[in-house]
Coordinates of C-alpha atoms in Angstrom, one line a residue:
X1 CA -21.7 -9.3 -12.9
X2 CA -21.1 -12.5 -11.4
X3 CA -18.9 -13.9 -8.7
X4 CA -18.7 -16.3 -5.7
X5 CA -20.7 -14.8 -3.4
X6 CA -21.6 -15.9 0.4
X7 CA -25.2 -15.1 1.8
X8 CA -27.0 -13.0 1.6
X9 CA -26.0 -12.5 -1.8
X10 CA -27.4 -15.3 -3.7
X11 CA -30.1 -13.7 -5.1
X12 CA -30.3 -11.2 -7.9
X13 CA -30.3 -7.3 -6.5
X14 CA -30.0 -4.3 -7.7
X15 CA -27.9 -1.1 -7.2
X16 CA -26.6 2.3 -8.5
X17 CA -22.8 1.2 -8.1
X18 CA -21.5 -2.0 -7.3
X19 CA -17.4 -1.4 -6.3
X20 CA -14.6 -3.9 -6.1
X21 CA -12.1 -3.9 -3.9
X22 CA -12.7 -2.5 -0.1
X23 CA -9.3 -1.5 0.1
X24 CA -9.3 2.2 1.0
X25 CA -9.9 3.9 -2.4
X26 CA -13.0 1.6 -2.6
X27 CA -14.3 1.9 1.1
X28 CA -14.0 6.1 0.7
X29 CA -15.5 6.0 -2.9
X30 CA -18.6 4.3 -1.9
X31 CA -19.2 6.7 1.0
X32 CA -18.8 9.5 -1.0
X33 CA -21.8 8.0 -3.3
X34 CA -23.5 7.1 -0.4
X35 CA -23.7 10.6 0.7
X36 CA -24.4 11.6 -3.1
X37 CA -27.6 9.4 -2.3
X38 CA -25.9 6.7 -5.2
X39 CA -26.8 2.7 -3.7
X40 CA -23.5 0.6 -3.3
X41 CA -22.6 -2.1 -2.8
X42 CA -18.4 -3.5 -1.8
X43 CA -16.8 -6.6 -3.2
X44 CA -13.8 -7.5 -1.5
X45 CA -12.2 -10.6 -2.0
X46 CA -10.3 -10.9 1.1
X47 CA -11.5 -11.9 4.9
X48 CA -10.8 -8.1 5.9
X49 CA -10.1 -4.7 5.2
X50 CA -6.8 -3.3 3.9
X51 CA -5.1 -0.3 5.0
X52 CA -1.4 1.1 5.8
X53 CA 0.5 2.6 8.3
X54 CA 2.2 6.0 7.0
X55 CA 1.0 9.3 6.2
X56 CA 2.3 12.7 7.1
X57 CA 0.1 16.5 7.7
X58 CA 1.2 18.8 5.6
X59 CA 1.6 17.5 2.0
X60 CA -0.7 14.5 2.5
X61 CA -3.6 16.8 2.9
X62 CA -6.8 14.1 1.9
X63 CA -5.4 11.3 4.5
X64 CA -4.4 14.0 7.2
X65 CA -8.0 15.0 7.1
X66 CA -9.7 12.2 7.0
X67 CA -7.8 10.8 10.0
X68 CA -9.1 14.3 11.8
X69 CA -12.9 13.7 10.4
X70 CA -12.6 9.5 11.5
X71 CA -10.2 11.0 15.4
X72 CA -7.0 8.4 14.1
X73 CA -4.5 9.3 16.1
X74 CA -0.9 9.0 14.7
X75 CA 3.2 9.2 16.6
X76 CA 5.9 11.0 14.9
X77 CA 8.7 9.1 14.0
X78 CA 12.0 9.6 15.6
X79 CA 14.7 11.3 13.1
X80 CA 16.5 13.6 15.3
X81 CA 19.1 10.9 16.1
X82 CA 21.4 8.3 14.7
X83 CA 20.8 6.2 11.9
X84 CA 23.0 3.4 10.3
X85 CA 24.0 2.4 6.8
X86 CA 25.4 -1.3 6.7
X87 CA 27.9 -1.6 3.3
X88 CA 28.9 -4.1 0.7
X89 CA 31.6 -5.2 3.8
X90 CA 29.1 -5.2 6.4
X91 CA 30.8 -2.5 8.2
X92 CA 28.0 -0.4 9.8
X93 CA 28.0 3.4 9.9
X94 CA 26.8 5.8 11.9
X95 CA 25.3 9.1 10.5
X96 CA 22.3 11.6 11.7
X97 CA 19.3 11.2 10.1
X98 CA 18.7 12.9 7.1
X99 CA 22.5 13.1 6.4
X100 CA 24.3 11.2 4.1
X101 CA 26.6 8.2 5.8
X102 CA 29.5 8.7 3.4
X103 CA 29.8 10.0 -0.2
X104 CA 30.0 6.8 -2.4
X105 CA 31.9 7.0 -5.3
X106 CA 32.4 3.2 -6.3
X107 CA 29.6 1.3 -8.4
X108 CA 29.5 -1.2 -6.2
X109 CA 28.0 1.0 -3.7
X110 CA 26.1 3.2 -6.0
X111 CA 24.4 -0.1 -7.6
X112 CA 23.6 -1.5 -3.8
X113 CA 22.4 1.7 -2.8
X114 CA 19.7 1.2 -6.0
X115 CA 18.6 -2.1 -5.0
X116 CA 17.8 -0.8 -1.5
X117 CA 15.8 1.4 -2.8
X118 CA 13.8 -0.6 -5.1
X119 CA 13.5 -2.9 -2.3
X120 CA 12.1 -0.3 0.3
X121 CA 9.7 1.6 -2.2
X122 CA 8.4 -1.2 -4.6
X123 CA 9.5 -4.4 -3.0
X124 CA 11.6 -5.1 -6.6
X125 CA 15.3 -5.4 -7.4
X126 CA 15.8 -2.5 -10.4
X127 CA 16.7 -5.3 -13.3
X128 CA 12.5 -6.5 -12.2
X129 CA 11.0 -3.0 -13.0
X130 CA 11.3 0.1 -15.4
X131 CA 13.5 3.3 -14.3
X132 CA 11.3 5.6 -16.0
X133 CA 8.0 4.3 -13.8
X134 CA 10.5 4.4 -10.2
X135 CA 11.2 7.7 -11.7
X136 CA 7.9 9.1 -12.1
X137 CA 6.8 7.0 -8.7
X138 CA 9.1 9.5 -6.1
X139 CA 8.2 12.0 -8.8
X140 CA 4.8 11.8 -7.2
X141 CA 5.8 11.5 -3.9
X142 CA 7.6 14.9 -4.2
X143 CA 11.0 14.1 -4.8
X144 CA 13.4 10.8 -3.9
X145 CA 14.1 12.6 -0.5
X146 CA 10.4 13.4 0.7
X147 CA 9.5 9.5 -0.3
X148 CA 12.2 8.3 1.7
X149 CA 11.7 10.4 4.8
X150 CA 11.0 10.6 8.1
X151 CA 10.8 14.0 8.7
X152 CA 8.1 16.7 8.1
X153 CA 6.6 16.6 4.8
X154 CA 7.9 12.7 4.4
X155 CA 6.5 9.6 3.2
X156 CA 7.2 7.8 7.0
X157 CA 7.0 11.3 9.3
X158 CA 3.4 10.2 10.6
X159 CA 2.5 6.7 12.4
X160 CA -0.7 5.4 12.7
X161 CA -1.3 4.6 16.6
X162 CA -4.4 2.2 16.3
X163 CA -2.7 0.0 13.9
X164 CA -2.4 -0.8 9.8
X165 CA -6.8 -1.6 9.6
X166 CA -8.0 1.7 11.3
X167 CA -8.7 3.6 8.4
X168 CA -10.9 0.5 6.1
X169 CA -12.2 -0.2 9.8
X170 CA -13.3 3.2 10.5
X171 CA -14.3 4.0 7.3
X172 CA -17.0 1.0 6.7
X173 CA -18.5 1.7 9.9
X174 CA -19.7 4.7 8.1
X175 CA -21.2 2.7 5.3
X176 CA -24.8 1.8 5.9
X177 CA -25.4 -1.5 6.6
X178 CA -24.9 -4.1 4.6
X179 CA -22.5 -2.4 1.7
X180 CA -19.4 -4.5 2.3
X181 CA -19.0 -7.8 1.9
X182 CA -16.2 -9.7 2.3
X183 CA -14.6 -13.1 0.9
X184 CA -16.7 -12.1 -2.1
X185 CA -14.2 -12.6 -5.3
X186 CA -15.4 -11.1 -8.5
X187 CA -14.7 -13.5 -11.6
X188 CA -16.7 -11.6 -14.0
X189 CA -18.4 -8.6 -15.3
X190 CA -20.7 -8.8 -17.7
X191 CA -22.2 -6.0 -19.4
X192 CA -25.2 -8.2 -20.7
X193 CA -25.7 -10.5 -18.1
X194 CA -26.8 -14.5 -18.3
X195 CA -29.6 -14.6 -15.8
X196 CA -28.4 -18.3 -15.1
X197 CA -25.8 -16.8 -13.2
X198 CA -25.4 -15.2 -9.2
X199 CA -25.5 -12.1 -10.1
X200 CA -25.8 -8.3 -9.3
X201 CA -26.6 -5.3 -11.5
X202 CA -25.8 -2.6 -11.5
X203 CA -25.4 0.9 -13.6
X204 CA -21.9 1.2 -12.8
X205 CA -18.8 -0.2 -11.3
X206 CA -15.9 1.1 -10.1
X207 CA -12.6 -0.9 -10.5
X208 CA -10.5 -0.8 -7.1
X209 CA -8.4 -3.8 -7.5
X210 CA -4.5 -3.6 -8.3
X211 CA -4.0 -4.3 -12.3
X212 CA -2.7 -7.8 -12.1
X213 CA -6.3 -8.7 -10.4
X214 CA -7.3 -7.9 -13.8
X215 CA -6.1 -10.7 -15.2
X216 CA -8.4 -12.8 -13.4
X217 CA -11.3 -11.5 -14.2
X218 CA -13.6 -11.9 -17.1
X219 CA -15.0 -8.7 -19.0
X220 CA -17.6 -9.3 -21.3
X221 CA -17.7 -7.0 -23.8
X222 CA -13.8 -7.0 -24.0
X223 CA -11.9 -4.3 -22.3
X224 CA -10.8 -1.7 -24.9
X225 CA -6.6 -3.6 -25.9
X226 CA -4.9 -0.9 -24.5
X227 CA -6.0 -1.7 -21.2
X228 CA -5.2 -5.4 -20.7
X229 CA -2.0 -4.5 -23.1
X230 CA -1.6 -2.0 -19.7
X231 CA -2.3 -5.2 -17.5
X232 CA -0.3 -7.7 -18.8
X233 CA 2.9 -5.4 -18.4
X234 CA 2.5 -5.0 -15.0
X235 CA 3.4 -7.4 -12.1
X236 CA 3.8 -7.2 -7.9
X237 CA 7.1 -6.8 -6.2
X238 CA 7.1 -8.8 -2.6
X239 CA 7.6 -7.7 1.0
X240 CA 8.3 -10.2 3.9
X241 CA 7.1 -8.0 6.7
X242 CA 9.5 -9.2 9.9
X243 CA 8.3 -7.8 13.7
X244 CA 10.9 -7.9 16.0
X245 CA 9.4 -7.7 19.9
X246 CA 11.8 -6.6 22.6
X247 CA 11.3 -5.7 26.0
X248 CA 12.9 -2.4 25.9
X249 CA 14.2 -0.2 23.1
X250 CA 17.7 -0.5 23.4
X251 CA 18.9 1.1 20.6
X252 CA 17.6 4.5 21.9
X253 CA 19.6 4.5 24.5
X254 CA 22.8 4.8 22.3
X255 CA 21.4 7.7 20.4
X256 CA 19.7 5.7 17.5
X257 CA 16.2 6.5 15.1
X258 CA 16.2 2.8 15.1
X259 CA 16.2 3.3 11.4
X260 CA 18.6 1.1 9.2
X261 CA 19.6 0.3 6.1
X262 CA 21.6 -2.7 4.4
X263 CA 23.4 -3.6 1.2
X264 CA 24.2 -7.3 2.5
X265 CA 20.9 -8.4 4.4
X266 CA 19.2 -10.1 5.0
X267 CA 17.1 -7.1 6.0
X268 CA 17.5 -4.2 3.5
X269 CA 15.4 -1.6 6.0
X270 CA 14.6 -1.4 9.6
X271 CA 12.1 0.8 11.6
X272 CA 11.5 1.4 14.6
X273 CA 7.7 1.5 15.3
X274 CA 7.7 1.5 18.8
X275 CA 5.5 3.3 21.1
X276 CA 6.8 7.1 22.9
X277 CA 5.6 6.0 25.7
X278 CA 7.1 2.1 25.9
X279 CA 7.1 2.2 29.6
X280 CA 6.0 -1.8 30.0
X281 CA 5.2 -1.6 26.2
X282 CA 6.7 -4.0 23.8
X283 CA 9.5 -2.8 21.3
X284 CA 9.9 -3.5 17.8
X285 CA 11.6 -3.0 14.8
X286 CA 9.7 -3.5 11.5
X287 CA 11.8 -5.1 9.3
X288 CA 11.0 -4.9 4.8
X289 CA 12.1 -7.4 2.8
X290 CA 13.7 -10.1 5.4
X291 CA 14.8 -13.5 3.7
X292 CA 16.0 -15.1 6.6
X293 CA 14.8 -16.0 9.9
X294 CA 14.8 -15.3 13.4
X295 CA 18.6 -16.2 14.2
X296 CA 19.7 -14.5 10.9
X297 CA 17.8 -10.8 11.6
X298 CA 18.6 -10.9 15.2
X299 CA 22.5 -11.0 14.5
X300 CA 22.1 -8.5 12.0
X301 CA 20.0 -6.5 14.6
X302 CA 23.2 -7.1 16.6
X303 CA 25.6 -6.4 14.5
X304 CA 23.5 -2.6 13.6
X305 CA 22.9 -1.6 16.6
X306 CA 24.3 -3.2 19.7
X307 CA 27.5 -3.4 18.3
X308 CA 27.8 -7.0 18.0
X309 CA 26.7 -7.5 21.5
X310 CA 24.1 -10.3 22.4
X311 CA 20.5 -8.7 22.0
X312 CA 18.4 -12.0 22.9
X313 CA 18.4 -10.6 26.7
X314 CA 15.8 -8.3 25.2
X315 CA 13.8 -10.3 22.9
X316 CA 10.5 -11.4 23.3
X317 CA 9.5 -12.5 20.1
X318 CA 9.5 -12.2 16.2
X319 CA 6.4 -12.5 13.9
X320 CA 6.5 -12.8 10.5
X321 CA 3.5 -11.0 8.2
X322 CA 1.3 -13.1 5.7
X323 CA 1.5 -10.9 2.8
X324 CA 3.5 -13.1 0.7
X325 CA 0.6 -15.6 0.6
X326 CA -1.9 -12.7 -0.2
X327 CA -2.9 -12.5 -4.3
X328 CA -5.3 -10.1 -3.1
X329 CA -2.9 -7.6 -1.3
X330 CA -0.7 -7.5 -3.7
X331 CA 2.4 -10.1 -2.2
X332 CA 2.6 -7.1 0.4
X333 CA 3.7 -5.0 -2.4
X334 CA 2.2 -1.1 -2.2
X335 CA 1.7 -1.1 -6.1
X336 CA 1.8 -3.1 -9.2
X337 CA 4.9 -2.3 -11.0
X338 CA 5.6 -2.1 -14.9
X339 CA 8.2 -4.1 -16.3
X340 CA 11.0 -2.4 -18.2
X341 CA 10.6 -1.2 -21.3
X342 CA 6.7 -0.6 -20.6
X343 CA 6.9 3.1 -18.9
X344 CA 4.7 5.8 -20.7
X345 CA 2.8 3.0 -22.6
X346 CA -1.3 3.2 -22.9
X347 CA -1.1 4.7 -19.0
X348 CA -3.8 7.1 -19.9
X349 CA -5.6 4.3 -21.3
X350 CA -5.5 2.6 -18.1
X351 CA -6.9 4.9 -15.6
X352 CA -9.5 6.1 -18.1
X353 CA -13.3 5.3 -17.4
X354 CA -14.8 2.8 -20.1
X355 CA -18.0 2.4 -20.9
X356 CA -19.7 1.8 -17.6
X357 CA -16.2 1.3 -15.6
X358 CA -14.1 3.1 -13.6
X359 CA -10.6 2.7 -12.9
X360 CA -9.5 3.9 -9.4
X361 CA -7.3 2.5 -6.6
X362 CA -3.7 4.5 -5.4
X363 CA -1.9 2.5 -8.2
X364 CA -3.9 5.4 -10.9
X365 CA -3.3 8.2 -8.5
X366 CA -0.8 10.9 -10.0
X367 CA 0.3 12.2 -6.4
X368 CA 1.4 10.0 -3.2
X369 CA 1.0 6.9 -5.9
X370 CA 1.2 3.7 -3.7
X371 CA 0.2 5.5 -0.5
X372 CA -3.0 5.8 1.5
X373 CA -3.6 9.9 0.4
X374 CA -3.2 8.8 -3.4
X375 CA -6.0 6.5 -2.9
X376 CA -8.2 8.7 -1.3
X377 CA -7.6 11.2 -4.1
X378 CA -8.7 8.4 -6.5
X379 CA -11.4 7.8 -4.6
X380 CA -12.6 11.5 -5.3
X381 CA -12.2 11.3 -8.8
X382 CA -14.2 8.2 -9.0
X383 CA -16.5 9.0 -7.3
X384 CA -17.0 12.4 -8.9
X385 CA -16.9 10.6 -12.5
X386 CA -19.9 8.0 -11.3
X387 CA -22.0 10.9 -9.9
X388 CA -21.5 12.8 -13.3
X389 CA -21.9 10.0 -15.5
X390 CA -25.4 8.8 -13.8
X391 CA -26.5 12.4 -13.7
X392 CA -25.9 12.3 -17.6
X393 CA -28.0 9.0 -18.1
X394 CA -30.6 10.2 -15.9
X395 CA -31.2 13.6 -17.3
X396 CA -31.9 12.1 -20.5
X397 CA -34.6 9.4 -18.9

C-alpha cells in the first residue's frame, strides 16, 4: 500500500490490519481488532474525525450502547408541539408533530413533497437518484415514518449534547497510541508491493471510505468488475449545513418543535437543536440544504415562524458548514447514492470481502444505512470477517 503519508510514517512498517477511513465504522473496527490482539493501523484522509449527530435508544441498539460504554450524553428532541409545512404558495401551516398538515391531493404538492424528502434524507432531488435504492434506504431505517421522526424509535428522537465529533473523538482515545493518523490519503493498494514506494504492509485492509473514494484509488491486482461497475454508478448528494444563532428560542414560545419543512426554499428542513436548558444559551435552528444566504433564510425563518414579524432583534449570528468543499465527507452527504436505473445491480458484489479486502462503512450496512448505528454494525462484521480470515491463514502456518 502506498499513500502520502506525514511522519512518522515514512518508513516501511508492518501490521496485522491497515484500515482506511477513521470515520466511525473504521475508528470502532480497529478497536474491536485491537481487543482481538490484531495490530492496526487508521488512514484517514481528512484533518479530523467524522461523526453525526442523531441516534435514538430503542431501535438503534449498537450506537445507544456505545454512547452508554464511551458516557455520551444525548437531549430529546421536541415533538410534542407545533410544527409547520411551507407550500408550493408559500402559505405556512400549522400542524402537531407527527400529524399530517393537510391531505394533498394535487401533483404539484405530491411531487414537492418528494423532493423534500430526497433533499432531507440523501441530499438529492429524485430525477438524481434511483426510487428503488430511496426505497430500500427508509426500508432499513424501519419504515418512511421512523426515518423521518422525531419521536421514540426515530431517526432524529436522540441529540448528541457534546457535539457532531464525540463519538470518532471518544472512540480513538481508546485506540493505543499511535493507530490513527490523519491527513494521510491513500492513492494505492497494492497487493505486490514496489519497495520503491512509502509504503505499509499489511495482511489485510479494511475498506471504510464511501464508494466514490474508490475511484481515486489504485488497486493493483484489479478489483473483481462488478465492484468498480458498483462504483462507478454511484455518486454524493450535497448538504449546505446553515446555523442560525439567536438569543432566545422564540419560536417556543408560540407552541412550535422548531421543526419545518418547505416546498419553495430556500431551506427545505429546519431543526431546532437548541439546548433544554437555553437559559443564557445560544439558539439555533439547523438548517439542510440552504441555497441562499443570511437575508434569504432569516425571512424565511420569519415568514415560518414569527409570522412575518422581524426576527433580527434575536439574532446573533449564522454560520454556514464546510461540507460542500469536503471530497472526503462526502459533500456533507450521509451516503453515496446510486443513479437510476442501477438499484439491485452487483450490490452483493460490493459489500463482499475480496481477496485480502473488506468492504465496510454505513453506506454497506443493511439496517440504519447512512446513520451512525449502521456503521457500527459494519464495523462488527468487519471486524469479525478479519479476525476469521487471519485465524484461517494462520492455522494453516
Amino acid at each position: 500500500m502506498s499513500s502520502s503519508l506525514p511522519s512518522p510514517l515514512h518508513q516501511h512498517q508492518v501490521f496485522d490490519v491497515v484500515v482506511v477511513g477513521a470515520g466511525l465504522s473504521g475508528l470502532h473496527a480497529a478497536y474491536l481488532l485491537q481487543m482481538a490482539g490484531l495490530s492496526t493501523l487508521v488512514l484517514e484522509a481528512r484533518n479530523r474525525e467524522f461523526g453525526a449527530a442523531w441516534i435514538n435508544d430503542s431501535t438503534q441498539d449498537r450506537i445507544w450502547k456505545l454512547a452508554n460504554e464511551l458516557r455520551i450524553t444525548s437531549l430529546v428532541q421536541v415533538s410534542e408541539v407545533k410544527a409547520v409545512a411551507q407550500d408550493v404558495d408559500g402559505t405556512c401551516i400549522d400542524f402537531m408533530y407527527g400529524g399530517a398538515p393537510v391531505q394533498y391531493d394535487g401533483s404539484v404538492q405530491a411531487q414537492a413533497t418528494g423532493k423534500v424528502w430526497t433533499h432531507a434524507l440523501i441530499g438529492c432531488d429524485p430525477r438524481e437518484v434511483s426510487a428503488l435504492f430511496v426505497l430500500d434506504y427508509i426500508h432499513a431505517a424501519g419504515g418512511l415514518m421512523q426515518i423521518r421522526s422525531d419521536k421514540r424509535h426515530g431517526g432524529q428522537y436522540m441529540r448528541i449534547t457534546e457535539g457532531t465529533s464525540a463519538f470518532g473523538e471518544r472512540v480513538a482515545l481508546l485506540l493505543n497510541p499511535g493507530t490513527l493518523k490523519l491527513s494521510s490519503p491513500v492513492d494505492s493498494i497494492v497487493e505486490r508491493p514496489d519497495l520503491s514506494l512509502t509504503q505499509i504492509t499489511t495482511a489485510r485492509v479494511i475498506m471504510t471510505a464511501p464508494s466514490p473514494v474508490y475511484r481515486t484509488i489504485t488497486f493493483s491486482p484489479p478489483l473483481s468488475p462488478a465492484k468498480p461497475t458498483y462504483v462507478n454508478a454511484t455518486h454524493y448528494g450535497s448538504y449546505t449545513r446553515y446555523l442560525v444563532f439567536f438569543k432566545v428560542p422564540f419560536w417556543r414560545k408560540d407552541g412550535y418543535c422548531g421543526l419545518a419543512q418547505s416546498f419553495v426554499g430556500p431551506v427545505s428542513v429546519f431543526r431546532d437543536t437548541s439546548r433544554e436548558e437555553y437559559d443564557g444559551q445560544n439558539s439555533c435552528l439547523t438548517c439542510l440544504s440552504a441555497l441562499e444566504k443570511q437575508s434569504a433564510v432569516l425571512q424565511q425563518i420569519s415568514q415560518i415562524f414569527a409570522g412575518g414579524k422581524d426576527v433580527t432583534m434575536w439574532f446573533i449570528e449564522a454560520l454556514e458548514s464546510p461540507w460542500m468543499s469536503e471530497q472526503y465527507s462526502g459533500w456533507g452527504s450521509p451516503i453515496a447514492v446510486l443513479a437510476p436505473g442501477e438499484f439491485g445491480k452487483y450490490w452483493d458484489a460490493f459489500v463482499a470481502s475480496e481477496r485480502s479486502l473488506h468492504f465496510i462503512g454505513n453506506e454497506t450496512a443493511t439496517r440504519w444505512r447512512g446513520y451512525m448505528d449502521g456503521a457500527i454494525r459494519t464495523a462488527e462484521r468487519g471486524a469479525a470477517e478479519v479476525i476469521a480470515a487471519l485465524r484461517k491463514e494462520r492455522a494453516l502456518l
